[in-house]
Amino acid sequence: MYLSANLGLFILLCALSRSYASKLLVVPVEGSHWVNMKVLIVELHSRGHSITVVRGSSSWYIEEQSPLYTSITVDNGEFDDDFMEKFLPRLLKMQRQGKSFWNEMALADEMIRFVTETHKQSCNMTAIMFENETLMNSLKDAAYDVVLTDPAYGSGVLLAHHLGLPLVYNVRWTVYGEAHFDIAPSPLSYIPVSGLQLTDKMTFSQRVMNIMTYIMIRYKYSKNFGSPYQEFTQKYFGPNVNFFSLLQDADLWLMRNDFTFEFPRPTMPNVVYMGGFQCKPAKPLPGDLDRENMQRLSKLHHDQPMKPLDRAIFWIEFVIRNKGAPHLRAQSFRMSWIEHQSIDVILTLMVMVFVFALVTAYTMKYFCLRLFRKKVKHE
């Protein structure tokens, strides 16, 4: 009797757990980005969720056959192996021989051209999917609960918008650069641009450098990396749809950051930090100051109420259970630049002050003239 009751309870729990199992459409990014995305996939699969992964035909690391997921393979052209074989030795040579401004600029431009081509490939792959009516109908019929993607490339953003699905990011970088700059308030007076090796305590000249670098990076990334997606967005969604707004419209940003290792900065309610979710605690190695410092930081990082991976999975399932998280999204991205920076309010207040000063000056002039005329008449 006791055994049969336990068996019945076990069957009931299994049935309940399956009833909460959901369907995720995962659009990952190749290379090291896939390594950490796979950690999430393994954990989601272990919890009974059904996962479909969209991969390119030239993928290096994303397996077509896997016990963790089913895959959709889309033609995305051939990857330029020769570029990396030539570029990396030149980069190492420059590091050994010393940097020069012109060499760095030439390498940077060459790298930008290469990455631009990979973004165009991403758009082409997405276009192939959109034009395949059978595939798109099957994706709609599959009734996925959420799209999980890495926004370093924009295919997942476009696909989620087309299917009308909640969108969750596994993110550190986006098409436009460091992710915080796309979603959170980021005052450049104390938030250094990545790669400048500045701190949150900058001198005047460093702040000038920080702002100029930020403007240059945003311009280059928007022009070279964002343009293919903007053209794609206008073609398939209409001229009034902006890709950057689609990017910002994600329900949840799972950030691969941890403020143990980064400077404090403003954040948003739909940003959840899961830095180190794929890592294990560092082992203590006494006698080495640097390693002891690493151990201290590791201990500080792991002193959390729950593991970063558990936190990430909870919030993915939160979005699934609630069919999105629009209540966590700020409206700032829906505003124009003028509204966002309150330029219209500032100009209105300035006009009011100017009109008030003008009226005051005119009134004073009027009464002064009347007083002067009375005085002259009396005399």
PDB file of N, CA, C and O in Angstrom, residues 225-254:
ATOM      1  N   PHE A 225      27.838  47.544 -38.792  1.00  0.00           N
ATOM      2  CA  PHE A 225      27.209  46.324 -38.286  1.00  0.00           C
ATOM      3  C   PHE A 225      25.690  46.444 -38.236  1.00  0.00           C
ATOM      4  O   PHE A 225      24.979  45.480 -38.517  1.00  0.00           O
ATOM      5  N   GLY A 226      25.193  47.624 -37.867  1.00  0.00           N
ATOM      6  CA  GLY A 226      23.752  47.795 -37.733  1.00  0.00           C
ATOM      7  C   GLY A 226      23.025  47.986 -39.050  1.00  0.00           C
ATOM      8  O   GLY A 226      21.858  47.600 -39.181  1.00  0.00           O
ATOM      9  N   SER A 227      23.698  48.543 -40.044  1.00  0.00           N
ATOM     10  CA  SER A 227      23.038  48.873 -41.314  1.00  0.00           C
ATOM     11  C   SER A 227      22.404  47.669 -42.019  1.00  0.00           C
ATOM     12  O   SER A 227      21.264  47.771 -42.510  1.00  0.00           O
ATOM     13  N   PRO A 228      23.094  46.514 -42.107  1.00  0.00           N
ATOM     14  CA  PRO A 228      22.443  45.372 -42.768  1.00  0.00           C
ATOM     15  C   PRO A 228      21.133  44.978 -42.101  1.00  0.00           C
ATOM     16  O   PRO A 228      20.158  44.634 -42.787  1.00  0.00           O
ATOM     17  N   TYR A 229      21.083  45.041 -40.770  1.00  0.00           N
ATOM     18  CA  TYR A 229      19.859  44.673 -40.054  1.00  0.00           C
ATOM     19  C   TYR A 229      18.771  45.721 -40.236  1.00  0.00           C
ATOM     20  O   TYR A 229      17.587  45.383 -40.319  1.00  0.00           O
ATOM     21  N   GLN A 230      19.169  46.991 -40.305  1.00  0.00           N
ATOM     22  CA  GLN A 230      18.179  48.053 -40.518  1.00  0.00           C
ATOM     23  C   GLN A 230      17.556  47.924 -41.903  1.00  0.00           C
ATOM     24  O   GLN A 230      16.340  48.083 -42.065  1.00  0.00           O
ATOM     25  N   GLU A 231      18.387  47.631 -42.897  1.00  0.00           N
ATOM     26  CA  GLU A 231      17.873  47.422 -44.254  1.00  0.00           C
ATOM     27  C   GLU A 231      16.946  46.220 -44.297  1.00  0.00           C
ATOM     28  O   GLU A 231      15.881  46.263 -44.938  1.00  0.00           O
ATOM     29  N   PHE A 232      17.332  45.167 -43.608  1.00  0.00           N
ATOM     30  CA  PHE A 232      16.503  43.964 -43.540  1.00  0.00           C
ATOM     31  C   PHE A 232      15.166  44.287 -42.863  1.00  0.00           C
ATOM     32  O   PHE A 232      14.099  43.891 -43.328  1.00  0.00           O
ATOM     33  N   THR A 233      15.212  45.013 -41.757  1.00  0.00           N
ATOM     34  CA  THR A 233      14.012  45.360 -40.994  1.00  0.00           C
ATOM     35  C   THR A 233      13.038  46.165 -41.845  1.00  0.00           C
ATOM     36  O   THR A 233      11.828  45.910 -41.847  1.00  0.00           O
ATOM     37  N   GLN A 234      13.548  47.148 -42.572  1.00  0.00           N
ATOM     38  CA  GLN A 234      12.683  47.980 -43.402  1.00  0.00           C
ATOM     39  C   GLN A 234      12.085  47.182 -44.561  1.00  0.00           C
ATOM     40  O   GLN A 234      10.945  47.433 -44.967  1.00  0.00           O
ATOM     41  N   LYS A 235      12.834  46.212 -45.057  1.00  0.00           N
ATOM     42  CA  LYS A 235      12.343  45.391 -46.166  1.00  0.00           C
ATOM     43  C   LYS A 235      11.204  44.481 -45.719  1.00  0.00           C
ATOM     44  O   LYS A 235      10.184  44.358 -46.423  1.00  0.00           O
ATOM     45  N   TYR A 236      11.348  43.836 -44.555  1.00  0.00           N
ATOM     46  CA  TYR A 236      10.388  42.820 -44.135  1.00  0.00           C
ATOM     47  C   TYR A 236       9.331  43.334 -43.153  1.00  0.00           C
ATOM     48  O   TYR A 236       8.251  42.745 -43.055  1.00  0.00           O
ATOM     49  N   PHE A 237       9.619  44.410 -42.428  1.00  0.00           N
ATOM     50  CA  PHE A 237       8.674  44.888 -41.416  1.00  0.00           C
ATOM     51  C   PHE A 237       8.129  46.282 -41.702  1.00  0.00           C
ATOM     52  O   PHE A 237       7.259  46.761 -40.974  1.00  0.00           O
ATOM     53  N   GLY A 238       8.670  46.945 -42.716  1.00  0.00           N
ATOM     54  CA  GLY A 238       8.150  48.257 -43.070  1.00  0.00           C
ATOM     55  C   GLY A 238       9.114  49.375 -42.730  1.00  0.00           C
ATOM     56  O   GLY A 238      10.007  49.224 -41.887  1.00  0.00           O
ATOM     57  N   PRO A 239       8.950  50.544 -43.367  1.00  0.00           N
ATOM     58  CA  PRO A 239       9.895  51.660 -43.207  1.00  0.00           C
ATOM     59  C   PRO A 239       9.874  52.311 -41.832  1.00  0.00           C
ATOM     60  O   PRO A 239      10.814  53.013 -41.472  1.00  0.00           O
ATOM     61  N   ASN A 240       8.802  52.095 -41.069  1.00  0.00           N
ATOM     62  CA  ASN A 240       8.698  52.746 -39.756  1.00  0.00           C
ATOM     63  C   ASN A 240       9.229  51.894 -38.612  1.00  0.00           C
ATOM     64  O   ASN A 240       9.150  52.311 -37.450  1.00  0.00           O
ATOM     65  N   VAL A 241       9.749  50.715 -38.929  1.00  0.00           N
ATOM     66  CA  VAL A 241      10.274  49.831 -37.885  1.00  0.00           C
ATOM     67  C   VAL A 241      11.789  49.998 -37.818  1.00  0.00           C
ATOM     68  O   VAL A 241      12.479  49.923 -38.834  1.00  0.00           O
ATOM     69  N   ASN A 242      12.290  50.203 -36.607  1.00  0.00           N
ATOM     70  CA  ASN A 242      13.710  50.435 -36.390  1.00  0.00           C
ATOM     71  C   ASN A 242      14.343  49.224 -35.721  1.00  0.00           C
ATOM     72  O   ASN A 242      13.859  48.761 -34.687  1.00  0.00           O
ATOM     73  N   PHE A 243      15.433  48.706 -36.294  1.00  0.00           N
ATOM     74  CA  PHE A 243      16.046  47.499 -35.740  1.00  0.00           C
ATOM     75  C   PHE A 243      16.573  47.722 -34.327  1.00  0.00           C
ATOM     76  O   PHE A 243      16.445  46.852 -33.461  1.00  0.00           O
ATOM     77  N   PHE A 244      17.157  48.894 -34.081  1.00  0.00           N
ATOM     78  CA  PHE A 244      17.697  49.160 -32.748  1.00  0.00           C
ATOM     79  C   PHE A 244      16.595  49.100 -31.691  1.00  0.00           C
ATOM     80  O   PHE A 244      16.803  48.616 -30.585  1.00  0.00           O
ATOM     81  N   SER A 245      15.397  49.568 -32.044  1.00  0.00           N
ATOM     82  CA  SER A 245      14.267  49.488 -31.113  1.00  0.00           C
ATOM     83  C   SER A 245      13.848  48.042 -30.883  1.00  0.00           C
ATOM     84  O   SER A 245      13.483  47.668 -29.767  1.00  0.00           O
ATOM     85  N   LEU A 246      13.893  47.231 -31.943  1.00  0.00           N
ATOM     86  CA  LEU A 246      13.586  45.805 -31.778  1.00  0.00           C
ATOM     87  C   LEU A 246      14.594  45.153 -30.837  1.00  0.00           C
ATOM     88  O   LEU A 246      14.229  44.323 -29.990  1.00  0.00           O
ATOM     89  N   LEU A 247      15.853  45.529 -30.985  1.00  0.00           N
ATOM     90  CA  LEU A 247      16.906  44.990 -30.124  1.00  0.00           C
ATOM     91  C   LEU A 247      16.656  45.358 -28.666  1.00  0.00           C
ATOM     92  O   LEU A 247      16.784  44.520 -27.767  1.00  0.00           O
ATOM     93  N   GLN A 248      16.276  46.609 -28.425  1.00  0.00           N
ATOM     94  CA  GLN A 248      16.045  47.071 -27.063  1.00  0.00           C
ATOM     95  C   GLN A 248      14.766  46.487 -26.442  1.00  0.00           C
ATOM     96  O   GLN A 248      14.605  46.514 -25.228  1.00  0.00           O
ATOM     97  N   ASP A 249      13.892  45.962 -27.295  1.00  0.00           N
ATOM     98  CA  ASP A 249      12.566  45.535 -26.843  1.00  0.00           C
ATOM     99  C   ASP A 249      12.552  44.138 -26.225  1.00  0.00           C
ATOM    100  O   ASP A 249      11.477  43.588 -25.966  1.00  0.00           O
ATOM    101  N   ALA A 250      13.706  43.545 -25.980  1.00  0.00           N
ATOM    102  CA  ALA A 250      13.759  42.199 -25.384  1.00  0.00           C
ATOM    103  C   ALA A 250      13.124  42.206 -23.998  1.00  0.00           C
ATOM    104  O   ALA A 250      13.223  43.182 -23.259  1.00  0.00           O
ATOM    105  N   ASP A 251      12.479  41.103 -23.653  1.00  0.00           N
ATOM    106  CA  ASP A 251      11.853  40.995 -22.332  1.00  0.00           C
ATOM    107  C   ASP A 251      12.888  40.895 -21.225  1.00  0.00           C
ATOM    108  O   ASP A 251      12.700  41.439 -20.139  1.00  0.00           O
ATOM    109  N   LEU A 252      13.984  40.193 -21.492  1.00  0.00           N
ATOM    110  CA  LEU A 252      14.961  39.917 -20.432  1.00  0.00           C
ATOM    111  C   LEU A 252      16.374  39.905 -21.001  1.00  0.00           C
ATOM    112  O   LEU A 252      16.612  39.324 -22.063  1.00  0.00           O
ATOM    113  N   TRP A 253      17.296  40.549 -20.270  1.00  0.00           N
ATOM    114  CA  TRP A 253      18.706  40.564 -20.643  1.00  0.00           C
ATOM    115  C   TRP A 253      19.488  39.793 -19.573  1.00  0.00           C
ATOM    116  O   TRP A 253      19.698  40.308 -18.476  1.00  0.00           O
ATOM    117  N   LEU A 254      19.891  38.572 -19.895  1.00  0.00           N
ATOM    118  CA  LEU A 254      20.731  37.796 -18.982  1.00  0.00           C
ATOM    119  C   LEU A 254      22.183  38.186 -19.266  1.00  0.00           C
ATOM    120  O   LEU A 254      22.787  37.727 -20.239  1.00  0.00           O
TER     121      LEU A 254
END
